[in-house]
Coordinates of C-alpha atoms in Angstrom, one line a residue:
M1163 CA -25.7 27.1 -4.6
R1164 CA -23.7 24.3 -6.7
R1165 CA -21.0 24.8 -4.2
R1166 CA -23.6 24.0 -1.3
I1167 CA -24.7 20.9 -2.9
F1168 CA -21.2 19.7 -3.7
W1169 CA -19.8 20.3 -0.1
L1170 CA -23.1 18.6 1.3
G1171 CA -22.5 15.6 -1.0
C1172 CA -19.0 15.4 0.3
L1173 CA -20.0 15.8 3.9
A1174 CA -22.8 12.9 3.3
A1175 CA -20.1 10.7 1.7
L1176 CA -17.7 11.2 4.4
L1177 CA -20.4 10.4 7.1
L1178 CA -21.5 7.5 5.1
S1179 CA -17.9 6.0 5.1
A1180 CA -17.3 6.6 8.6
M1181 CA -20.7 4.7 9.5
I1182 CA -19.6 1.8 7.4
D1183 CA -16.2 1.7 9.3
L1184 CA -18.0 1.7 12.4
A1185 CA -20.1 -1.3 11.2
Q1186 CA -18.5 -4.6 12.2
A1187 CA -18.6 -7.8 10.3
V1188 CA -19.5 -9.7 13.4
E1189 CA -23.1 -11.0 13.1
P1190 CA -25.6 -10.9 16.1
G1191 CA -25.8 -14.9 16.0
E1192 CA -21.9 -15.1 16.5
M1193 CA -22.1 -12.9 19.6
L1194 CA -21.6 -14.5 23.2
A1195 CA -24.0 -13.9 25.9
D1196 CA -21.3 -13.3 28.4
P1197 CA -19.9 -9.7 27.6
A1198 CA -16.6 -10.5 29.3
L1199 CA -16.0 -13.4 26.8
E1200 CA -17.6 -11.5 23.9
A1201 CA -15.0 -8.6 24.7
R1202 CA -11.9 -11.2 24.9
A1203 CA -13.3 -12.8 21.5
R1204 CA -13.4 -9.3 19.9
A1205 CA -9.9 -8.5 20.9
I1206 CA -8.6 -11.7 19.6
S1207 CA -10.3 -11.2 16.2
R1208 CA -8.9 -7.8 16.0
D1209 CA -5.4 -9.3 15.8
I1210 CA -6.2 -12.3 13.5
R1211 CA -5.6 -11.7 9.7
C1212 CA -8.4 -12.8 7.4
L1213 CA -6.7 -15.2 5.1
V1214 CA -9.0 -14.4 2.4
C1215 CA -8.8 -10.6 2.4
Q1216 CA -5.4 -10.5 4.0
N1217 CA -5.5 -6.8 4.9
Q1218 CA -8.3 -7.1 7.2
S1219 CA -9.0 -8.3 10.6
I1220 CA -11.2 -11.2 10.8
D1221 CA -13.3 -8.7 13.2
D1222 CA -13.8 -6.5 10.1
S1223 CA -13.9 -9.2 7.3
Q1224 CA -17.3 -10.4 5.5
A1225 CA -15.6 -13.5 4.0
D1226 CA -16.9 -17.0 5.1
L1227 CA -13.6 -18.0 6.4
A1228 CA -13.5 -15.1 8.7
H1229 CA -16.8 -16.0 10.0
D1230 CA -15.6 -19.7 10.7
L1231 CA -12.7 -18.3 12.5
R1232 CA -14.8 -15.7 14.7
V1233 CA -16.9 -19.0 15.7
L1234 CA -14.2 -21.1 16.4
I1235 CA -12.4 -18.3 18.6
R1236 CA -15.8 -18.2 20.5
E1237 CA -16.0 -21.8 20.8
R1238 CA -12.5 -22.1 22.3
L1239 CA -13.0 -19.4 24.8
T1240 CA -16.3 -20.9 25.9
A1241 CA -14.6 -24.2 26.1
G1242 CA -12.3 -22.4 28.9
D1243 CA -9.0 -21.7 26.6
S1244 CA -7.2 -18.5 27.5
D1245 CA -6.5 -15.8 24.8
D1246 CA -3.0 -16.9 24.6
Q1247 CA -4.2 -20.6 24.0
V1248 CA -6.5 -19.4 21.3
R1249 CA -3.9 -17.6 19.6
A1250 CA -1.5 -20.6 19.9
F1251 CA -4.2 -22.9 18.4
L1252 CA -4.6 -20.4 15.3
V1253 CA -1.0 -20.1 14.8
T1254 CA -0.6 -24.0 15.0
R1255 CA -3.2 -24.5 12.5
Y1256 CA -2.6 -21.7 10.0
G1257 CA 1.0 -20.4 10.6
D1258 CA 2.4 -17.0 11.9
F1259 CA 0.9 -15.2 9.1
V1260 CA -2.4 -15.6 10.5
L1261 CA -1.5 -12.8 13.0
L1262 CA -1.6 -9.4 11.9
E1263 CA 1.5 -8.6 13.7
P1264 CA 3.7 -11.8 13.4
P1265 CA 6.4 -12.3 16.2
L1266 CA 10.0 -11.3 15.0
K1267 CA 11.7 -14.5 14.6
P1268 CA 13.8 -16.2 11.7
K1269 CA 10.9 -17.9 10.2
T1270 CA 9.1 -14.3 10.0
Y1271 CA 12.0 -12.4 8.9
L1272 CA 10.5 -12.3 5.2
L1273 CA 7.1 -11.0 6.5
W1274 CA 8.9 -8.1 8.6
F1275 CA 11.7 -7.2 6.3
G1276 CA 10.7 -8.1 2.8
P1277 CA 8.8 -5.3 2.0
A1278 CA 11.8 -2.9 3.2
A1279 CA 14.2 -5.0 1.1
I1280 CA 12.1 -4.8 -1.9
F1281 CA 11.6 -0.7 -1.4
L1282 CA 15.5 -0.8 -1.0
L1283 CA 16.2 -2.8 -4.1
A1284 CA 13.8 -0.6 -6.3
L1285 CA 15.7 2.5 -5.0
L1286 CA 18.8 1.0 -5.9
A1287 CA 17.5 0.1 -9.5
I1288 CA 16.2 3.6 -10.0
A1289 CA 19.5 5.1 -9.0
V1290 CA 21.6 2.8 -11.3
Y1291 CA 19.2 3.6 -14.2
F1292 CA 19.5 7.3 -13.7
R1293 CA 23.4 7.1 -13.2
R1294 CA 23.6 5.3 -16.6
R1295 CA 21.4 7.5 -18.4
R1296 CA 23.3 10.6 -17.2
S1297 CA 26.6 9.2 -18.4
E1298 CA 25.4 8.2 -21.6
A1299 CA 23.7 11.7 -22.2
A1300 CA 26.9 13.4 -21.2
P1301 CA 28.6 14.6 -24.4
A1302 CA 32.1 13.2 -24.9
A1303 CA 35.1 15.5 -25.0
L1304 CA 36.4 16.9 -28.2
S1305 CA 39.8 15.6 -29.5
P1306 CA 42.5 18.0 -30.2
E1307 CA 41.9 17.8 -34.0
E1308 CA 38.0 18.6 -33.3
Q1309 CA 38.7 21.3 -31.2
A1310 CA 41.0 23.2 -33.7
H1311 CA 38.6 22.6 -36.5
L1312 CA 35.9 24.2 -34.1
R1313 CA 38.0 27.3 -33.5
A1314 CA 38.4 27.6 -37.2
L1315 CA 34.7 27.5 -37.9
L1316 CA 34.2 29.9 -35.1
A1317 CA 36.8 32.3 -36.3
R1318 CA 35.5 32.6 -39.8
D1319 CA 33.4 35.4 -41.0
P1320 CA 29.6 34.7 -41.1
D1321 CA 29.3 36.6 -44.1
D1322 CA 31.8 34.4 -46.1
A1323 CA 30.3 31.1 -44.9
A1324 CA 28.2 29.5 -47.4
P1325 CA 24.4 28.9 -46.6
P1326 CA 23.4 25.5 -45.9
G1327 CA 22.6 23.4 -48.8
G1328 CA 25.7 24.7 -50.6
S1329 CA 24.1 27.1 -53.0
T1330 CA 24.4 31.0 -52.8
P1331 CA 21.6 33.5 -53.3

């Protein structure tokens, strides 16, 4: 019985999270009356980064700035701007970072290649750390005198050896 309740709870949580994902941040008051313009506005909004959340599009974000940007996009589309003109306006105003997929150009190399470079540097640091640790942990070779002393110790009869501490029983 407890298993059923557990699995029903898991299923309910999964369904609830799916429903939350389906809910968009676009408020009914923002929506345009023309379905074609609204569809264009939504398509643009999905490609624009929320500058507050940074890992969400403005279409998904509840932030006030995302709301303002959604309204701005709809105003520009209503004024007759094309999709590319709206994107260009936002890039001019906020830079390439406002795009969820910024264009590949010298100014955006850090955005594109920065995470990979940091990851490779971290791998290199880990490799150097373990290489140094392994070389420090490896025992040094015995000198010829130490080898002779070790052979002499191993060749002795264990019954003749004194117990540790130097006293005999």
